[in-house]
């Protein structure tokens, strides 16, 4: 029986302290925090883990310097504190990166105002990152010759952080942590609604999207972490809340690498919002948009593409302007923004707060999570534990429930990789040693891959060219990471889909080899399903 099947058996037969609906970042950290506190936890998602909003971010882990314009200094200070904790706790995954912001002469603020703001931002961040600096137009050109500095008045360089891997991988590692502590988690299990039984427990009817079978999950409390679908699920369960979501669509385009310099290029777009060109391995991620929508299910439009491409072309002196044909991949998602129901529907999403809200209905033992950001995820996990305690769960002090294994485990791992020669195997796309890659992605679970390489050195070779994935990873992914569809592997457990054009993927022998390991006799069916 594979991991997903065994977890579904547990979901059907066991009783849980908490059932969490939604396996995005909010649900993943809630599961990890509660499981570390000794609770019996179940986690389900109608799609794959991180299969909706949490796979569509900019990959930035930042304090939100743009929120300072709205005088949300408390929010920024809190986000910076969270960013710093992620930098310290996940040093292989969350890394500091420099931002170079170019200011045009017509910009509404003087460069010294922006420079002073970056210093305040640095101080709100407790001085954790490198200090800001003000650049002249000449220095902008010397630092990054691609920037069109003709209309520039100055530039500002400051630091924030980003995810070395993709956002969905970051989320899944919290799911993995929760499962390591006893959580029963399964993807492609959709909640059809829940009701409280006579004994006060929740009975949630769910459908396995793979088999089509329905069954009941029993839990003492229910945590709605369904992201953009929180309101919909609350309606299914008869839960009335003080808050709801307004939705803002954001898109990013992945294009060939713009600059070899490892920094984020920041501009103010034509509508005067911050606009980024972000390194992603040997590609560049550009965006984003901020458009009010009513439906969580959105897609990239030609107008979105033209907006992003026109803004980047207007601000960089590229050898050839970027065109739609240069787009390798696209990211499109909605930001669920928390708002009081009394505020009405006329709020401007571009100026709405990005604060999350954890709202608890004590009488029904129900928790709803509104909003949320990758940067603030640890606070969400802690707050859910606090609220669960108030609802009667007897939780043990978890201490630090997140982060990479300790320095001792790291030393043992890297001594072993050094003996295997993995420090000398360097990826062509990221210039990262294989030892670093395996630790960053799997940490303490990477020993299985080292065992395999000891038996067969060829397993250290790339499986799909220019995609980072090594042969030794596939068996582990098949056994431990609940990959149901090919997209789960290409888009969320890795970022292959974001790095390689579809035609290249379609003709990849390595992809077919991976599918045989991941899906067995169903390999061709999964390939056809994905490309069709």
XYZ file of C-alpha atoms in Angstrom:
532
model
C 0.000 0.000 0.000
C 1.448 3.382 -0.968
C 1.646 6.357 1.390
C -1.456 8.105 0.076
C -3.598 4.974 0.276
C -2.468 4.237 3.826
C -3.217 7.812 4.872
C -6.702 7.634 3.333
C -7.326 4.463 5.323
C -6.335 6.388 8.456
C -8.599 9.310 7.513
C -11.545 6.932 7.236
C -10.929 4.825 10.331
C -9.366 7.097 12.953
C -10.784 9.986 14.978
C -8.793 13.203 15.022
C -8.401 16.194 17.264
C -8.348 18.503 14.256
C -9.197 18.194 10.578
C -7.616 20.875 8.400
C -9.296 21.666 5.080
C -6.763 22.996 2.585
C -3.131 22.057 1.976
C -1.764 25.457 0.970
C 0.668 27.344 3.173
C -1.928 28.097 5.889
C -3.089 24.510 6.127
C 0.428 23.088 5.937
C 1.808 25.174 8.806
C -1.342 24.578 10.867
C -0.870 20.825 10.463
C 2.849 20.990 11.251
C 2.350 23.146 14.349
C -0.563 21.121 15.751
C 1.125 17.772 15.077
C 4.291 18.982 16.807
C 2.125 19.908 19.802
C 0.862 16.359 20.145
C -2.520 16.724 18.454
C -3.966 13.993 16.263
C -4.184 15.867 12.970
C -5.714 15.196 9.569
C -5.024 17.357 6.498
C -6.799 17.178 3.129
C -6.884 19.204 -0.071
C -9.241 18.911 -3.018
C -6.249 19.415 -5.310
C -2.590 18.695 -4.743
C -0.824 20.262 -1.770
C -0.079 23.910 -2.651
C -2.095 23.290 -5.799
C -3.770 26.707 -5.931
C -2.634 30.118 -4.618
C 0.447 28.802 -2.807
C 2.091 27.715 -6.071
C 1.607 31.103 -7.754
C 3.675 33.474 -5.599
C 6.652 35.577 -6.622
C 8.880 33.308 -4.466
C 9.758 36.347 -2.362
C 9.966 36.124 1.427
C 9.834 39.790 2.243
C 8.701 42.272 4.843
C 6.540 44.142 2.351
C 8.319 47.448 1.878
C 5.437 48.629 -0.325
C 3.042 48.452 2.649
C 4.934 51.314 4.285
C 3.234 53.749 1.905
C -0.028 52.892 3.655
C 1.663 53.510 7.051
C 1.248 49.842 8.016
C 4.471 49.909 10.022
C 3.239 47.314 12.507
C 2.466 44.886 9.684
C 5.866 45.513 8.057
C 7.715 45.059 11.357
C 5.872 41.788 11.938
C 6.568 40.526 8.429
C 10.243 41.467 8.745
C 10.428 39.561 12.023
C 8.872 36.543 10.321
C 11.235 36.881 7.355
C 14.200 36.944 9.730
C 12.984 33.831 11.522
C 12.651 32.016 8.188
C 16.159 33.147 7.170
C 17.552 31.766 10.426
C 15.490 28.560 10.491
C 15.711 27.584 6.806
C 19.160 28.851 5.748
C 19.368 26.457 2.782
C 15.942 27.432 1.435
C 15.321 31.078 2.379
C 18.186 33.317 1.321
C 18.941 37.021 1.392
C 18.961 38.735 -1.982
C 19.662 42.306 -3.067
C 16.973 44.438 -4.710
C 17.929 47.239 -7.086
C 15.073 49.740 -7.345
C 15.233 52.313 -10.145
C 13.361 55.612 -9.664
C 12.203 57.741 -12.582
C 12.411 61.542 -12.569
C 8.609 61.816 -12.716
C 8.124 59.577 -9.675
C 5.857 60.985 -6.965
C 8.525 60.769 -4.234
C 12.019 62.262 -4.135
C 14.822 59.644 -4.151
C 15.873 60.696 -0.651
C 12.386 59.848 0.620
C 12.674 56.341 -0.842
C 16.219 55.978 0.473
C 15.092 57.034 3.956
C 12.230 54.514 3.663
C 14.661 51.688 2.928
C 16.639 52.633 6.042
C 13.463 52.598 8.113
C 12.634 49.247 6.511
C 16.079 47.978 7.466
C 15.587 49.128 11.071
C 12.105 47.571 11.247
C 13.891 44.398 10.116
C 16.212 44.625 13.151
C 19.221 45.182 10.901
C 19.184 41.501 9.913
C 20.156 42.172 6.281
C 22.818 44.215 4.494
C 22.359 47.970 4.704
C 20.671 49.974 1.923
C 22.592 52.304 -0.377
C 21.638 55.151 -2.681
C 22.889 54.924 -6.272
C 23.442 57.674 -8.797
C 22.333 57.165 -12.389
C 25.941 56.356 -13.277
C 26.128 53.754 -10.501
C 22.886 52.160 -11.687
C 24.403 51.692 -15.135
C 27.629 50.309 -13.679
C 25.754 47.917 -11.392
C 23.276 46.659 -13.983
C 23.942 47.882 -17.564
C 20.621 46.410 -18.770
C 18.598 49.033 -16.906
C 17.416 51.903 -19.080
C 18.637 54.779 -16.914
C 17.834 57.574 -19.381
C 14.770 58.751 -17.441
C 16.093 57.683 -14.025
C 16.750 60.098 -11.176
C 18.460 57.615 -8.837
C 18.433 54.056 -7.600
C 18.178 52.394 -4.217
C 19.669 49.029 -3.285
C 18.368 47.110 -0.285
C 17.945 43.508 0.864
C 15.082 41.113 1.368
C 14.788 37.334 0.947
C 13.563 34.774 -1.554
C 12.942 31.045 -1.851
C 15.845 29.275 -3.519
C 13.425 26.550 -4.599
C 9.778 27.046 -5.529
C 6.971 28.045 -3.178
C 5.047 24.780 -3.539
C 8.106 22.781 -2.493
C 8.412 24.991 0.596
C 4.772 24.269 1.459
C 5.127 20.528 0.910
C 8.028 20.342 3.343
C 5.676 21.574 6.100
C 3.248 18.812 5.073
C 6.125 16.341 5.228
C 7.048 17.638 8.696
C 3.453 17.195 9.856
C 3.347 13.619 8.536
C 6.647 12.830 10.242
C 4.897 13.762 13.509
C 1.855 11.572 12.879
C -0.445 13.695 10.706
C -2.655 11.779 8.260
C -2.477 13.880 5.084
C -3.846 13.198 1.622
C -4.108 15.264 -1.526
C -7.014 15.056 -4.002
C -9.516 14.516 -1.180
C -12.322 17.072 -1.444
C -14.561 18.141 1.418
C -18.242 18.112 0.476
C -19.242 19.902 3.675
C -19.301 19.161 7.380
C -21.808 19.050 10.221
C -21.592 18.508 13.955
C -22.822 15.244 15.384
C -24.844 14.896 18.613
C -21.631 14.417 20.604
C -20.332 17.785 19.352
C -17.705 16.319 17.027
C -17.394 17.307 13.377
C -18.306 14.809 10.669
C -16.881 15.891 7.315
C -18.011 14.113 4.161
C -15.180 13.850 1.656
C -14.627 12.395 -1.784
C -11.407 10.774 -2.938
C -10.862 12.415 -6.324
C -8.824 9.427 -7.522
C -11.228 6.575 -6.725
C -14.443 8.589 -6.548
C -15.272 6.962 -3.189
C -16.916 8.997 -0.417
C -16.407 8.580 3.328
C -16.593 10.499 6.620
C -13.708 12.045 8.596
C -14.391 12.585 12.310
C -12.680 15.355 14.267
C -13.129 17.389 17.454
C -12.444 20.702 15.730
C -12.456 21.864 12.117
C -9.885 24.261 10.660
C -10.862 25.937 7.389
C -7.605 26.791 5.614
C -9.060 26.572 2.118
C -7.549 29.880 0.985
C -9.624 31.491 -1.748
C -12.363 28.925 -1.039
C -12.707 29.618 2.710
C -16.018 31.468 2.276
C -17.436 28.729 0.075
C -16.574 26.010 2.577
C -17.964 28.018 5.477
C -21.262 28.271 3.612
C -21.238 24.495 3.095
C -20.832 24.024 6.852
C -23.258 26.738 7.973
C -20.502 28.825 9.582
C -21.100 32.574 9.825
C -17.993 34.752 10.169
C -17.168 38.416 10.666
C -14.666 38.370 7.796
C -14.636 37.241 4.207
C -12.287 37.347 1.238
C -11.870 39.791 -1.590
C -9.752 38.420 -4.415
C -6.909 40.008 -6.362
C -5.416 38.287 -9.405
C -1.651 38.334 -9.816
C 0.342 36.890 -12.699
C 4.019 36.305 -13.393
C 5.746 35.326 -16.610
C 8.820 33.081 -16.707
C 11.215 34.082 -19.491
C 14.828 33.294 -20.440
C 17.387 34.692 -18.031
C 17.534 38.474 -18.371
C 20.662 39.163 -16.335
C 23.487 37.023 -15.002
C 23.642 39.191 -11.875
C 21.887 37.483 -8.981
C 19.619 40.313 -7.807
C 15.997 41.390 -8.057
C 15.397 44.339 -10.373
C 12.585 46.491 -8.988
C 10.697 49.236 -10.797
C 7.444 51.087 -10.500
C 5.096 49.932 -13.228
C 2.891 52.144 -15.371
C 0.240 52.095 -12.622
C 2.962 53.008 -10.064
C 3.031 49.668 -8.249
C 6.225 47.783 -7.487
C 7.191 45.526 -10.378
C 9.955 42.897 -10.244
C 12.324 40.851 -12.371
C 13.302 37.966 -10.076
C 16.026 35.351 -10.648
C 14.723 31.761 -10.906
C 17.604 29.345 -11.550
C 18.634 30.141 -15.145
C 15.347 31.925 -15.858
C 13.725 35.219 -14.827
C 10.286 35.632 -13.264
C 8.664 38.994 -14.066
C 5.499 40.579 -12.665
C 3.106 41.105 -11.059
C -0.402 42.384 -11.763
C -2.985 43.270 -9.106
C -6.511 42.995 -10.530
C -9.771 42.655 -8.611
C -11.662 39.472 -9.544
C -14.738 37.736 -8.175
C -13.945 34.151 -9.206
C -10.976 32.262 -7.676
C -10.570 30.364 -10.974
C -8.673 32.771 -13.222
C -6.280 32.605 -16.144
C -3.638 34.755 -17.776
C -5.074 36.984 -20.492
C -3.347 38.646 -23.426
C -3.881 41.961 -21.638
C -1.966 40.581 -18.616
C 0.877 39.385 -20.819
C 1.084 42.681 -22.676
C 1.099 44.655 -19.408
C 4.009 42.669 -17.962
C 6.018 42.553 -21.201
C 5.525 46.232 -22.013
C 6.611 47.277 -18.528
C 9.773 45.186 -18.533
C 10.683 46.207 -22.096
C 10.229 49.886 -21.218
C 12.625 49.655 -18.279
C 15.418 47.471 -19.647
C 17.704 47.835 -22.654
C 17.378 44.245 -23.781
C 19.179 43.133 -26.971
C 15.764 42.074 -28.284
C 12.501 43.111 -26.590
C 10.660 40.264 -24.921
C 7.650 38.934 -26.839
C 4.890 36.485 -26.051
C 6.898 33.809 -27.892
C 9.630 34.137 -25.235
C 7.336 33.081 -22.393
C 8.429 29.701 -21.040
C 5.771 29.385 -18.335
C 3.130 31.433 -16.563
C 1.963 31.744 -12.977
C -1.554 32.966 -12.285
C -3.287 33.009 -8.932
C -5.562 34.990 -6.672
C -4.570 36.651 -3.431
C -7.327 36.070 -0.843
C -7.449 39.355 1.098
C -9.167 39.431 4.489
C -11.849 42.074 4.899
C -14.642 42.681 7.426
C -18.023 41.849 5.938
C -19.218 45.275 7.065
C -16.724 46.972 4.709
C -18.777 46.154 1.627
C -17.428 45.199 -1.792
C -16.014 48.545 -2.953
C -12.542 48.263 -1.414
C -9.529 48.821 -3.681
C -7.569 45.556 -3.527
C -4.317 47.328 -4.424
C -4.475 49.270 -1.163
C -5.961 46.592 1.088
C -3.989 45.273 4.036
C -2.228 41.936 3.614
C -2.782 40.981 7.261
C -4.110 37.521 7.975
C -7.026 36.900 10.334
C -7.572 33.731 12.370
C -11.247 33.794 13.335
C -12.627 31.290 15.837
C -16.227 30.248 16.431
C -15.993 28.824 19.936
C -19.517 27.450 20.130
C -19.020 25.313 17.027
C -15.292 24.619 17.576
C -14.414 25.957 14.160
C -11.429 28.044 12.976
C -11.293 30.040 9.719
C -8.034 31.460 8.349
C -8.418 34.529 6.149
C -5.595 36.013 4.071
C -2.038 34.899 4.690
C 1.382 35.148 3.083
C 4.310 32.778 2.773
C 6.382 35.232 4.806
C 3.962 35.186 7.737
C 3.349 31.446 7.777
C 4.979 30.686 11.141
C 2.692 33.137 12.934
C -0.342 31.429 11.367
C 0.801 28.075 12.746
C 1.326 29.509 16.237
C -2.029 31.331 16.236
C -3.944 28.231 15.146
C -2.385 26.310 18.048
C -3.411 29.069 20.466
C -6.984 29.017 19.209
C -7.139 25.211 19.204
C -6.133 25.244 22.883
C -8.994 27.629 23.620
C -11.331 25.168 21.898
C -10.327 22.440 24.330
C -7.447 20.607 22.670
C -4.813 19.615 25.205
C -1.601 20.613 23.445
C 1.942 20.104 24.624
C 4.492 22.937 24.332
C 5.987 22.257 20.906
C 8.983 24.525 21.206
C 10.366 25.269 17.763
C 8.199 23.159 15.445
C 9.838 24.293 12.186
C 13.248 24.617 10.571
C 16.043 22.493 9.183
C 17.674 19.743 11.263
C 20.304 20.929 13.732
C 23.959 21.633 12.966
C 25.017 18.176 14.110
C 22.755 16.431 11.609
C 23.958 18.788 8.903
C 27.629 18.019 9.645
C 27.002 14.265 9.490
C 25.155 14.643 6.184
C 27.843 16.747 4.522
C 30.661 14.490 5.736
C 28.892 11.671 3.991
C 28.266 13.635 0.768
C 31.921 14.694 0.710
C 32.992 11.041 0.773
C 30.646 10.363 -2.144
C 32.060 13.310 -4.117
C 28.704 15.083 -4.324
C 30.220 18.478 -3.483
C 31.999 18.375 -6.861
C 28.819 17.651 -8.844
C 27.494 21.111 -9.716
C 24.236 21.914 -11.560
C 24.678 23.923 -14.749
C 21.507 25.953 -14.197
C 21.965 27.069 -10.581
C 25.685 26.361 -10.012
C 24.605 24.519 -6.874
C 26.416 21.426 -5.590
C 24.346 18.245 -5.515
C 25.027 17.916 -1.789
C 23.475 21.342 -1.189
C 20.490 20.524 -3.399
C 19.665 17.284 -1.613
C 19.958 18.883 1.824
C 17.871 21.912 0.823
C 15.059 19.838 -0.665
C 14.957 16.813 1.661
C 17.143 17.629 4.694
C 17.071 14.687 7.116
C 15.171 12.510 4.614
C 17.957 12.698 2.038
C 19.804 9.724 3.508
C 17.768 7.383 1.287
C 19.226 9.093 -1.790
C 22.762 8.836 -0.449
C 22.210 5.109 0.120
C 21.119 4.763 -3.510
C 24.150 6.684 -4.829
C 26.469 4.467 -2.771
C 25.008 1.471 -4.579
C 25.019 3.084 -8.034
C 27.008 6.270 -8.741
C 24.996 6.864 -11.936
C 22.041 7.878 -9.789
C 23.831 11.188 -9.121
C 23.479 12.093 -12.812
C 20.814 14.529 -14.124
C 17.561 12.905 -15.208
C 16.109 15.848 -17.139
C 18.669 18.219 -18.643
C 18.715 21.791 -17.275
C 16.005 20.971 -14.733
C 17.981 20.176 -11.587
C 16.354 16.784 -10.918
C 18.780 13.873 -10.361
C 18.061 10.205 -10.868
C 18.423 9.438 -7.173
C 15.423 11.651 -6.314
C 12.725 9.902 -8.328
C 12.331 6.732 -6.268
C 12.053 8.814 -3.105
C 9.468 11.106 -4.703
C 7.418 8.108 -5.812
C 7.488 6.515 -2.374
C 7.169 9.499 -0.025
C 5.606 12.504 -1.734
C 2.157 11.398 -2.917
C 2.525 12.310 -6.583
C -0.810 11.523 -8.234
C -0.540 13.470 -11.486
C 2.421 14.451 -13.615
C 1.793 18.116 -12.835
C 2.371 17.360 -9.123
C 5.930 16.356 -9.975
C 6.725 18.940 -12.653
C 5.122 21.964 -11.016
C 5.062 21.444 -7.256
C 7.540 18.827 -5.991
C 10.007 20.405 -8.424
C 9.956 23.456 -10.678
C 10.748 21.641 -13.927
C 7.590 23.013 -15.579
C 8.770 26.574 -14.890
C 12.206 26.047 -16.415
C 11.634 24.080 -19.617
C 9.387 24.875 -22.585
C 6.582 22.388 -23.161
C 8.044 21.078 -26.427
C 11.330 20.316 -24.713
C 9.526 18.509 -21.911
C 7.341 16.552 -24.314
C 10.406 15.132 -26.070
C 12.423 14.443 -22.926
C 13.539 10.826 -22.538
C 14.322 11.567 -18.902
C 10.724 12.603 -18.279
C 9.450 9.292 -19.643
C 11.943 7.448 -17.474
C 10.750 9.389 -14.426
C 7.109 8.628 -15.241
C 7.777 4.890 -15.323
C 9.089 5.103 -11.765
C 6.393 7.487 -10.547
C 3.347 5.884 -12.189
C 4.328 2.382 -13.288
C 1.880 0.992 -15.856
C -0.021 4.295 -15.881
C 3.008 6.285 -17.097
C 1.792 6.891 -20.656
C -1.700 7.763 -19.426
C -0.269 10.412 -17.085
C 1.901 11.837 -19.869
C -1.038 12.067 -22.266
C -3.239 13.567 -19.554
C -0.658 16.278 -18.830
C 0.189 17.304 -22.386
C -3.392 17.157 -23.626
